[in-house]
XYZ file of N, CA and C in Angstrom:
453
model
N 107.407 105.901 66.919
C 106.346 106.795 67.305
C 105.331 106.026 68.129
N 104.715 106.338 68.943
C 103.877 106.133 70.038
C 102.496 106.907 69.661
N 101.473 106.749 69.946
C 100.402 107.339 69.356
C 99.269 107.148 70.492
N 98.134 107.752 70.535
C 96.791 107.792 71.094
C 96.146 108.665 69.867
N 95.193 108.129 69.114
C 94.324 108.955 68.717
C 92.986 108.637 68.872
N 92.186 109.608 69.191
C 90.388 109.269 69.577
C 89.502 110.460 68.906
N 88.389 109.766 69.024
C 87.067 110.887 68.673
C 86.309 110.625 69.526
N 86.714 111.651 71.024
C 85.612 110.973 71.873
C 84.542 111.886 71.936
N 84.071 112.775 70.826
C 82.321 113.359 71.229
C 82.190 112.507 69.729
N 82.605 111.410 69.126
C 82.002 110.478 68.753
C 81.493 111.278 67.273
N 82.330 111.999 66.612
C 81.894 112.717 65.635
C 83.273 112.096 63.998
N 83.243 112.542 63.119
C 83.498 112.027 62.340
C 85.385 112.406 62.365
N 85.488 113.619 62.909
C 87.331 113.676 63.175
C 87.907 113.110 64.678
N 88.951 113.010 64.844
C 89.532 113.006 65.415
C 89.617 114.378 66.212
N 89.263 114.197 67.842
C 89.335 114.796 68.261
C 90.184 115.663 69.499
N 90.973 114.423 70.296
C 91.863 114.271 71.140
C 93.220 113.160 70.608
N 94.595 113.603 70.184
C 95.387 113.109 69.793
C 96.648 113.953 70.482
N 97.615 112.301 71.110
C 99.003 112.890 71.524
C 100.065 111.640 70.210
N 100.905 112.149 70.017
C 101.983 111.763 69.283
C 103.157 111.847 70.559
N 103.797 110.409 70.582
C 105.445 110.717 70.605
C 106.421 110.462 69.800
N 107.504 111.171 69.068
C 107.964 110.834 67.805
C 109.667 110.822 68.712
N 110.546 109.897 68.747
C 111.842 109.881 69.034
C 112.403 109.662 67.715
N 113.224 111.029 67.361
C 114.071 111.447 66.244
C 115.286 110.653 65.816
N 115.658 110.567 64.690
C 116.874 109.351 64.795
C 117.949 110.372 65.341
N 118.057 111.694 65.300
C 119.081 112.001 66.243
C 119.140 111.887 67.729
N 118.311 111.531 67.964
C 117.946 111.526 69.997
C 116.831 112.386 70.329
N 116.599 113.459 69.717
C 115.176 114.262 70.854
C 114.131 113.835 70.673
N 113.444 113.793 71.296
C 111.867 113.829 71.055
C 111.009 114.450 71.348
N 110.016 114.562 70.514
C 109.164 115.441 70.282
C 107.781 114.896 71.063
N 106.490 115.776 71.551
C 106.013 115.355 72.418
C 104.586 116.420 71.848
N 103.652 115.956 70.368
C 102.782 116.897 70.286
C 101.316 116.172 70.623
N 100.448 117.406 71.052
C 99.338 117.165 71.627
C 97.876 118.074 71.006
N 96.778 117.859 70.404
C 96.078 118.577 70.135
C 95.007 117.757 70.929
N 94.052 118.858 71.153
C 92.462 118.353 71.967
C 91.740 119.539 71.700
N 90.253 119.153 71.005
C 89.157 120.067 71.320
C 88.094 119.701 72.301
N 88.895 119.055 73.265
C 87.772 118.328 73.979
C 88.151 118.908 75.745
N 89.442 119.831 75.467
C 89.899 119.720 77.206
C 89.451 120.690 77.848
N 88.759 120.150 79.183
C 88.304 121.166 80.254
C 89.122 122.429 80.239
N 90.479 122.401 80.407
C 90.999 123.863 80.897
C 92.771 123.492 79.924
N 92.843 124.389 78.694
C 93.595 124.087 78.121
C 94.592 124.869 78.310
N 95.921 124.282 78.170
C 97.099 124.618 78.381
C 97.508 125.754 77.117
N 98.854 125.864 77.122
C 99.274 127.097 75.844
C 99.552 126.287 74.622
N 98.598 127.208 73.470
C 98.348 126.686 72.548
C 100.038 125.993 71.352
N 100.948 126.710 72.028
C 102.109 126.046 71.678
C 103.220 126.243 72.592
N 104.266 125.163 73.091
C 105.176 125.122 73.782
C 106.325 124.318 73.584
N 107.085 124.994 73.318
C 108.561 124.279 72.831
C 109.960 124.370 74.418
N 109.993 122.945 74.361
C 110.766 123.089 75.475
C 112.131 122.580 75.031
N 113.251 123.138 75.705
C 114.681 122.749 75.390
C 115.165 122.386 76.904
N 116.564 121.922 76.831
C 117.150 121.808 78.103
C 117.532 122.939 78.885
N 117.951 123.861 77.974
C 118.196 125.508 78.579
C 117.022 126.385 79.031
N 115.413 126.368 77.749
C 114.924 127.367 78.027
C 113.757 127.072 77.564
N 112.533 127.664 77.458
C 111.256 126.799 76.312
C 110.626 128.676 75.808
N 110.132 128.166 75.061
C 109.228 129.144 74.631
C 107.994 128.700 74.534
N 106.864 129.819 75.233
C 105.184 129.480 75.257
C 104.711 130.505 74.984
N 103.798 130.103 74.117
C 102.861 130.971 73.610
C 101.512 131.080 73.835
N 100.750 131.646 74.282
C 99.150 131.600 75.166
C 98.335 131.072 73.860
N 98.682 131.356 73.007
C 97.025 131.269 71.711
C 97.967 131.209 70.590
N 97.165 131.207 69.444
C 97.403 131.257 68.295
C 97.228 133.022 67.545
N 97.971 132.982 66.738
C 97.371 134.689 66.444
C 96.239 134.966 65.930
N 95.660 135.983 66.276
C 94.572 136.411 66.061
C 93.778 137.255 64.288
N 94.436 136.094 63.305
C 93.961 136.420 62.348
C 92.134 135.737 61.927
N 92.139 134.168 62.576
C 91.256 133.847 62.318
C 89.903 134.306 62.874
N 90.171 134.713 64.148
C 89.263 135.383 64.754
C 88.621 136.599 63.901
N 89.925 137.225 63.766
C 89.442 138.697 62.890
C 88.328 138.285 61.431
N 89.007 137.131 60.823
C 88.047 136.812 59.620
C 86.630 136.571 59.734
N 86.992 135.541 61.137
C 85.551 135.524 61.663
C 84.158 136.990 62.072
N 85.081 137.667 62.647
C 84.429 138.638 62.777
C 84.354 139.462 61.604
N 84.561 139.443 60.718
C 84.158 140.130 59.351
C 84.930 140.926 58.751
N 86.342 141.108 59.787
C 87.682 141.919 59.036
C 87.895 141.213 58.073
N 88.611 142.385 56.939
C 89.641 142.310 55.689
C 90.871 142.359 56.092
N 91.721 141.080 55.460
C 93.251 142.063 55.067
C 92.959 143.115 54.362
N 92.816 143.195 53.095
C 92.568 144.131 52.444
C 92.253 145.308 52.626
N 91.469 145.541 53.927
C 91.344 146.823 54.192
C 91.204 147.357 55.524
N 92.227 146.544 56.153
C 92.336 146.778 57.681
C 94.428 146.714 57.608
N 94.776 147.773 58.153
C 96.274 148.170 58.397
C 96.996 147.356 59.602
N 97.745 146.765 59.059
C 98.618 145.998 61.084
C 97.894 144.649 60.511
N 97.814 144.041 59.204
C 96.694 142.867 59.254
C 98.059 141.664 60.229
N 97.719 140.835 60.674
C 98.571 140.157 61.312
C 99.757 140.152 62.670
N 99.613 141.349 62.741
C 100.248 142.018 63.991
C 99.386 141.334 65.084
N 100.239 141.172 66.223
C 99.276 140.372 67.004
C 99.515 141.667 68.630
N 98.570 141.640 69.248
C 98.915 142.123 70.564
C 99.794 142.098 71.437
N 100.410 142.529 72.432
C 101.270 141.807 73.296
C 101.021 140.851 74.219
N 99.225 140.382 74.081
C 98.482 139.437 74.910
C 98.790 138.292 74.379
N 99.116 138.031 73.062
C 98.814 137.081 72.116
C 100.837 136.851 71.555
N 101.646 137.591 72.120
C 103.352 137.528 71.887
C 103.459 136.071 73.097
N 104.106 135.385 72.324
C 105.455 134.066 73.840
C 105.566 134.378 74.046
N 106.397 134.025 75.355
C 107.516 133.723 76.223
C 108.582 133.506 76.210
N 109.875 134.042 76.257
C 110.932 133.031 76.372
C 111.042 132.947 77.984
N 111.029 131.593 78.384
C 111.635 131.121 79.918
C 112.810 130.328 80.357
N 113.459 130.689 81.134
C 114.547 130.167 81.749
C 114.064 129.903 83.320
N 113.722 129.153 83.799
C 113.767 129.257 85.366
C 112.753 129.860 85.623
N 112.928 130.776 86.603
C 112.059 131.936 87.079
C 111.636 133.313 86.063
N 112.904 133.092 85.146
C 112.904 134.706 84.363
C 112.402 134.659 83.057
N 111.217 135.335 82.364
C 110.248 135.036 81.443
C 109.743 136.399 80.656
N 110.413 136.313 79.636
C 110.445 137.656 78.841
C 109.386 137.639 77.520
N 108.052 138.475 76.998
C 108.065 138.689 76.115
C 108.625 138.527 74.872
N 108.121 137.932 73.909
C 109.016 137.995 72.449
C 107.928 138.286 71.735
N 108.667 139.271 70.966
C 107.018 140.027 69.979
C 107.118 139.040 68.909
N 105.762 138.783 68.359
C 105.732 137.626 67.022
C 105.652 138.602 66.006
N 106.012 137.443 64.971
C 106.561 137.817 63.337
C 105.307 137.930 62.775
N 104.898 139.391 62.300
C 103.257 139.271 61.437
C 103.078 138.801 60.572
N 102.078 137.722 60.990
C 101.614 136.342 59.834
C 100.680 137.512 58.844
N 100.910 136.467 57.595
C 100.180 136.647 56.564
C 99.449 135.378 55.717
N 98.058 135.331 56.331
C 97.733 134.481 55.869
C 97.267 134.571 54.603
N 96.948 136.057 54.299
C 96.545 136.113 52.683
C 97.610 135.595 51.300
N 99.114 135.806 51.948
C 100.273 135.449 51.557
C 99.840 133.990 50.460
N 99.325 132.889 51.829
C 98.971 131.619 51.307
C 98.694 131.643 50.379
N 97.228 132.323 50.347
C 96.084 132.024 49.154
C 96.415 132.611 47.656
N 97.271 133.723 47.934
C 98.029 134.720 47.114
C 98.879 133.215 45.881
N 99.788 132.453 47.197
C 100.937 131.732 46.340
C 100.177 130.678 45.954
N 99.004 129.384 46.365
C 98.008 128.410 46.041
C 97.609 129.426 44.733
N 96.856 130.754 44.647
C 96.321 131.094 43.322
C 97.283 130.756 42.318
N 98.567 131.435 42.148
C 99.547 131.609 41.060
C 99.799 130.394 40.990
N 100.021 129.369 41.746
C 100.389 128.314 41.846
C 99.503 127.200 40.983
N 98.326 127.317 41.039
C 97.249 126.764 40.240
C 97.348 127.585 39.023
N 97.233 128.777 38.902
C 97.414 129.608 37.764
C 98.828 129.043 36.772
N 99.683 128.725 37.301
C 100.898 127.919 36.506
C 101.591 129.139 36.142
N 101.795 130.619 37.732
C 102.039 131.213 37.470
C 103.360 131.175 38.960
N 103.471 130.026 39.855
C 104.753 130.016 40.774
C 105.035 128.468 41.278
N 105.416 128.807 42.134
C 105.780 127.490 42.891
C 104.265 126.919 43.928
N 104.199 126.444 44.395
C 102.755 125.623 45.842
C 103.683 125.854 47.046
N 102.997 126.911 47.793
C 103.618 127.424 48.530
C 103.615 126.858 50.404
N 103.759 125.149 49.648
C 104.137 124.154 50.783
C 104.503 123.213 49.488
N 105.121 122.374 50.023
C 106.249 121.602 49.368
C 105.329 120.109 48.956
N 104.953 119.641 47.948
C 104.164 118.613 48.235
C 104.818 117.037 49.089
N 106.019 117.244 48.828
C 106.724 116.285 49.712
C 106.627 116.618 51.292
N 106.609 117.475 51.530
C 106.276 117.706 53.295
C 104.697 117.391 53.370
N 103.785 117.681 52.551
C 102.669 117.323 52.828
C 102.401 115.818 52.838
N 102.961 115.392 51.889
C 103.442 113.446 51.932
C 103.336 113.304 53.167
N 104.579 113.576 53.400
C 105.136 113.243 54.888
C 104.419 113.367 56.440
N 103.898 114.265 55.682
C 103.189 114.960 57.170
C 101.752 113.721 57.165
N 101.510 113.457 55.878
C 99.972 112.222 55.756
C 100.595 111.261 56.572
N 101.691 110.801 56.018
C 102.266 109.229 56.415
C 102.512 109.202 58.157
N 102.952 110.584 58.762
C 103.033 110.605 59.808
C 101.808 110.391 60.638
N 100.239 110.852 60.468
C 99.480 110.919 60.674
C 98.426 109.507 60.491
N 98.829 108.417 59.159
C 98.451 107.695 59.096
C 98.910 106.098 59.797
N 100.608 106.709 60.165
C 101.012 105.909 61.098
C 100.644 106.119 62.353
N 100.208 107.235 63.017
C 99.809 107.266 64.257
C 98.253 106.864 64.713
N 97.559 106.472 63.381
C 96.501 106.270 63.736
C 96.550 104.404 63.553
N 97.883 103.920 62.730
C 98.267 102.258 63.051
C 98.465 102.235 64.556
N 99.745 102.941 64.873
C 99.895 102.732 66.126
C 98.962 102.981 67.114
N 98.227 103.515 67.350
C 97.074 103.631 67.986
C 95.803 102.633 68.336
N 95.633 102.587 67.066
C 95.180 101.232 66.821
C 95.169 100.079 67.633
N 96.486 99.841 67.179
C 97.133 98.589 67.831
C 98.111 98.837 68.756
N 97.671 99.685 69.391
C 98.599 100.116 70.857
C 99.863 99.606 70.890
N 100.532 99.745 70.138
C 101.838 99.620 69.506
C 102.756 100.738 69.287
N 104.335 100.944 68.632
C 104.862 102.106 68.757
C 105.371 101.864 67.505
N 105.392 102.439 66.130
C 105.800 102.536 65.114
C 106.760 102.963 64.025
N 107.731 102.293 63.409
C 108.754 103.356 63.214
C 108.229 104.116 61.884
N 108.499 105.235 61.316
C 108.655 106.284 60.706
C 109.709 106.243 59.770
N 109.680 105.828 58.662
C 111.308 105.843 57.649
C 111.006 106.840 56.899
C-alpha cells in the first residue's frame, strides 16, 4: 500500500487522503477522500477494464435528517432521485442504474438489538479490525513515504 495522508486546514482529522492498495490477486484499488477540493469529482467511481460505474453523490438520506425528516414518518425513506442514480459506462454509451433504497435506520435498528443481546452487530467486528489496521498502516506509510505491506 502506498499512502498520502494530511490535515491540511490544520484541524484535528485528517482531511485529504489517497490510498493505493495492490491486491495479492493483481488489481488495484485506487481510493481517494478530500474535504478540502476546489471542484470535486463523483462521489464514487468504480472502474473495470470493460466498463466503470459513477455515481454523482451519495444518497440523500443524510441530507434529509439534516433537514428535519423522519424515517418514521416520511414514505420512499431512502429512495433516491434519478439525479442522485450511477452510471453504468462503456465508451461513449452511459446508462442510468436506479439505486437499491438504503436504510439507514436498518443500522441503528441491528447496533440496538445487538447491544440489547438481542442479534448479531450488524458489521462484523473483524472487518472493522481490518478496516483500523488498514488505515493505521496508511498513516505509517505516509509518514515515512514508504509503501507498506498489508497481511
Amino acid at each position: 500500500m502506498y499512502a498520502e495522508v494530511q490535515a491540511r486546514r490544520g484541524l484535528a482529522g485528517d482531511d485529504d487522503v489517497f490510498l493505493a492498495l495492490r491486491h495479492a490477486r493483481g488489481p488495484i484499488s485506487h481510493l481517494r477522500a478530500s474535504a478540502v477540493t476546489a471542484a470535486p469529482g463523483p462521489r464514487l467511481r468504480v472502474l473495470g477494464t470493460e466498463a466503470a460505474y459513477v455515481a454523482p453523490q451519495l444518497d440523500t438520506q443524510e441530507e434529509r435528517l439534516r433537514a428535519g425528516r423522519r424515517p418514521d414518518l416520511q414514505g420512499g425513506w431512502g429512495r433516491e432521485p434519478q439525479s442522485h442514480w450511477g452510471r453504468l459506462v462503456t465508451g461513449d454509451y452511459s446508462v442510468p442504474i436506479r439505486s437499491q433504497p438504503g436504510d439507514w435506520p436498518a443500522f441503528y435498528r441491528g447496533l440496538e438489538a445487538a447491544l440489547r443481546g438481542a442479534g448479531p452487530l450488524p458489521v462484523d467486528p473483524a472487518d472493522a479490525v481490518v478496516s483500523l489496521r488498514i488505515l493505521e498502516l496508511a498513516r505509517r506509510a505516509a509518514a515515512s513515504r514508504t509503501t507498506v505491506t498489508v497481511d
